[in-house]
Coordinates of C-alpha atoms in Angstrom, one line a residue:
Chain A
S135 CA 203.6 86.1 113.4
Q136 CA 202.7 82.4 112.7
Q137 CA 199.1 83.4 112.2
G138 CA 197.5 82.5 108.9
E139 CA 195.6 85.2 107.0
E140 CA 192.6 84.3 105.0
D141 CA 191.6 85.9 101.8
P142 CA 189.0 87.2 101.0
Q143 CA 187.6 88.4 104.3
A144 CA 184.0 88.0 102.9
L145 CA 182.6 86.1 100.0
S146 CA 179.1 85.9 98.6
I147 CA 178.1 83.4 95.9
Q148 CA 175.0 81.7 94.5
E149 CA 174.0 78.2 95.5
G150 CA 175.6 75.7 93.2
E151 CA 178.7 77.8 92.6
N152 CA 182.2 76.9 93.9
A153 CA 183.8 78.9 96.7
T154 CA 187.5 79.3 97.1
M155 CA 189.3 80.7 100.2
N156 CA 193.0 81.2 100.5
C157 CA 195.3 81.2 103.5
S158 CA 198.8 82.6 103.8
Y159 CA 201.2 82.1 106.7
K160 CA 204.7 83.1 107.6
T161 CA 206.7 80.4 109.3
S162 CA 207.1 76.6 109.0
I163 CA 204.2 74.3 110.0
N164 CA 203.6 70.8 111.1
N165 CA 200.1 70.8 109.5
L166 CA 197.3 73.2 108.5
Q167 CA 193.7 72.7 109.4
W168 CA 190.4 74.3 108.2
Y169 CA 187.5 74.9 110.6
R170 CA 184.0 76.1 110.0
Q171 CA 181.9 78.2 112.4
N172 CA 178.2 78.9 112.3
S173 CA 175.7 79.9 114.9
G174 CA 174.0 76.5 114.8
R175 CA 177.0 74.1 115.3
G176 CA 179.8 76.2 116.7
L177 CA 183.4 75.6 115.6
V178 CA 183.9 72.3 113.7
H179 CA 187.0 70.8 112.2
L180 CA 186.7 70.2 108.4
I181 CA 190.0 68.9 107.2
L182 CA 193.7 68.6 108.0
I183 CA 196.6 68.6 105.6
R184 CA 200.1 67.7 106.7
S185 CA 203.2 69.7 105.7
N186 CA 204.4 66.8 103.4
E187 CA 201.0 66.6 101.6
R188 CA 200.0 68.8 98.6
E189 CA 196.3 68.1 98.2
K190 CA 193.4 66.4 100.2
H191 CA 189.8 65.8 99.5
S192 CA 186.8 65.2 101.8
G193 CA 183.4 65.1 100.2
R194 CA 182.9 68.5 98.5
L195 CA 186.0 70.0 100.1
R196 CA 189.4 70.2 98.4
V197 CA 192.4 71.6 100.2
T198 CA 195.8 72.3 98.7
L199 CA 199.0 73.3 100.4
D200 CA 202.1 74.9 98.9
T201 CA 204.8 75.1 101.6
S202 CA 207.2 76.9 99.2
K203 CA 204.7 79.7 99.0
K204 CA 203.4 79.3 102.5
S205 CA 199.8 79.2 101.3
S206 CA 196.8 77.0 101.3
S207 CA 193.4 77.0 99.6
L208 CA 190.1 75.6 100.5
L209 CA 187.6 74.8 97.7
I210 CA 184.0 74.1 98.4
T211 CA 182.3 72.7 95.3
A212 CA 178.6 72.9 94.5
S213 CA 177.9 75.2 97.4
R214 CA 174.7 75.0 99.4
A215 CA 172.9 77.5 101.6
A216 CA 174.0 75.3 104.6
D217 CA 177.6 76.1 103.8
T218 CA 177.0 79.7 104.9
A219 CA 179.5 80.2 107.8
S220 CA 182.9 81.6 108.7
Y221 CA 185.8 79.5 107.6
F222 CA 189.1 79.6 109.6
C223 CA 192.6 78.5 108.5
A224 CA 194.5 77.2 111.5
T225 CA 198.2 76.8 111.2
A226 CA 199.9 74.3 113.4
P227 CA 203.5 75.0 114.4
S228 CA 203.5 71.6 116.3
Y229 CA 201.1 68.7 116.3
D230 CA 199.3 69.8 119.5
K231 CA 198.7 73.5 118.8
V232 CA 197.0 75.6 116.2
I233 CA 196.8 79.4 115.6
F234 CA 193.7 80.6 113.9
G235 CA 193.5 83.3 111.3
P236 CA 190.8 86.0 111.2
G237 CA 188.5 83.9 109.0
T238 CA 186.5 84.3 105.7
S239 CA 182.8 84.9 106.0
L240 CA 181.0 82.9 103.3
S241 CA 177.4 83.6 102.3
V242 CA 175.7 81.2 99.9
I243 CA 172.5 82.7 98.4
P244 CA 169.7 80.3 97.6
Chain B
E241 CA 179.9 60.2 122.1
A242 CA 179.0 63.2 124.1
G243 CA 180.7 66.5 123.0
V244 CA 182.5 69.1 124.9
A245 CA 180.2 70.7 127.4
Q246 CA 180.4 74.4 128.6
S247 CA 178.5 76.5 131.0
P248 CA 177.0 79.0 131.3
R249 CA 176.2 79.7 127.7
Y250 CA 175.7 83.4 128.3
K251 CA 176.9 85.7 131.1
I252 CA 176.4 89.5 131.5
I253 CA 178.4 91.2 134.2
E254 CA 179.6 94.7 135.1
K255 CA 183.3 95.7 134.9
R256 CA 185.4 94.9 137.9
Q257 CA 183.1 91.9 138.7
S258 CA 184.3 88.3 138.7
V259 CA 183.1 85.5 136.5
A260 CA 183.9 81.8 136.0
F261 CA 183.4 79.4 133.1
W262 CA 183.3 75.7 133.3
C263 CA 184.3 73.1 130.6
N264 CA 183.9 69.3 130.6
P265 CA 185.9 67.8 127.7
I266 CA 185.1 64.6 125.8
S267 CA 185.7 61.6 128.0
G268 CA 189.3 60.4 127.7
H269 CA 190.7 63.6 126.1
A270 CA 193.9 64.5 127.8
T271 CA 194.5 67.9 126.1
L272 CA 192.2 70.8 126.9
Y273 CA 192.3 74.3 125.5
W274 CA 190.7 77.6 126.4
Y275 CA 190.3 80.2 123.6
Q276 CA 189.0 83.8 123.6
Q277 CA 187.2 84.8 120.4
I278 CA 186.4 88.5 120.0
L279 CA 183.7 89.4 117.6
G280 CA 185.0 89.3 114.0
Q281 CA 188.2 87.6 114.9
G282 CA 189.5 84.1 115.0
P283 CA 189.9 82.2 118.3
K284 CA 193.0 83.1 120.3
L285 CA 194.6 80.5 122.6
L286 CA 194.6 81.5 126.3
I287 CA 195.8 78.2 127.9
Q288 CA 196.6 74.6 127.1
F289 CA 196.4 71.7 129.6
Q290 CA 197.8 68.2 129.2
N291 CA 196.0 66.2 131.8
N292 CA 196.2 68.5 134.9
G293 CA 199.4 70.2 133.9
V294 CA 199.8 73.5 132.0
V295 CA 201.5 73.2 128.7
D296 CA 201.2 76.8 127.4
D297 CA 199.8 79.8 129.2
S298 CA 201.9 82.4 127.5
Q299 CA 198.9 84.4 126.2
L300 CA 196.9 84.3 129.4
P301 CA 196.7 87.7 131.1
K302 CA 197.7 86.3 134.4
D303 CA 197.0 89.5 136.3
R304 CA 193.3 88.9 135.9
F305 CA 192.8 85.4 134.3
S306 CA 193.3 82.1 136.0
A307 CA 192.5 78.5 135.0
E308 CA 192.7 75.1 136.6
R309 CA 192.2 71.5 135.7
L310 CA 192.7 69.9 139.1
K311 CA 191.8 66.3 138.3
G312 CA 192.7 66.3 134.7
V313 CA 189.1 66.2 133.5
D314 CA 187.0 69.3 133.7
S315 CA 188.4 72.8 133.9
T316 CA 187.4 76.3 135.0
L317 CA 188.5 79.6 133.7
K318 CA 188.1 82.7 135.9
I319 CA 188.3 86.4 135.2
Q320 CA 188.8 88.7 138.2
P321 CA 188.3 91.6 137.8
A322 CA 186.7 91.8 134.4
K323 CA 187.3 94.7 132.0
L324 CA 185.2 95.9 129.1
E325 CA 187.6 94.4 126.6
D326 CA 187.0 90.9 128.0
S327 CA 183.7 90.8 126.2
A328 CA 184.0 87.8 123.9
V329 CA 183.1 84.2 123.4
Y330 CA 185.2 81.8 125.5
L331 CA 185.6 78.5 123.8
C332 CA 186.9 75.2 125.3
A333 CA 188.3 72.5 123.1
S334 CA 189.7 69.0 123.7
V335 CA 191.9 66.5 121.8
G336 CA 192.3 62.8 122.2
L337 CA 195.7 61.2 122.9
A338 CA 196.4 60.2 119.3
G339 CA 194.6 63.0 117.5
V340 CA 195.2 66.6 116.3
E341 CA 191.6 67.5 115.5
Q342 CA 190.2 69.8 118.2
F343 CA 186.6 69.3 119.3
F344 CA 185.0 72.5 120.5
G345 CA 182.2 73.2 122.9
P346 CA 179.4 75.7 122.2
G347 CA 181.2 78.5 124.0
T348 CA 180.2 81.0 126.7
R349 CA 179.3 84.5 125.5
L350 CA 180.5 87.1 128.0
T351 CA 179.3 90.6 127.9
V352 CA 181.0 93.1 130.3
L353 CA 179.1 96.3 130.8

């Protein structure tokens, strides 16, 4: 299956700590995207990394991609209570389609 | 810029009944997607439209699910008849012509009793 698998399934950290989530996938991709979902704002696109890129930053987010290992990681630095949400890795076999993984549930404790 | 609109937000029906969901994408967005998200899982693509044409409906259970986007703008997804396992959140998303980022609506939470 093309589907990415996030690890861990659930993560609980203290406010101010860093959170790292990993995604592994099985076949080649055009790009890989991370989305966040919480009850207040629904599903929101966070960041996209293309297959020829190795690292991208956006604010407190850092994404890496290792196509040789077919894996990606999402790092959230200096976490806040508002970061509490489910985070989904979405692998894109083509530019116009994504396949979502089962997600990582992140709890940030104030 | 207005976001993706969906209605209703919640729907409770009994099995074997019919239900329809509506989605209005962001203005000018040619590509529209319907996803099914079962509790605890990631969204699963049901159907993808480009303007009013179907690009991918390979995972749509066509014996009971149908979808249309007649004028290339808003779209409806129908389930007839519903089964218990159809209980899920149905998400609509759209993408602009030059983009890859998907913009999601708030979803419709369907409960089948």
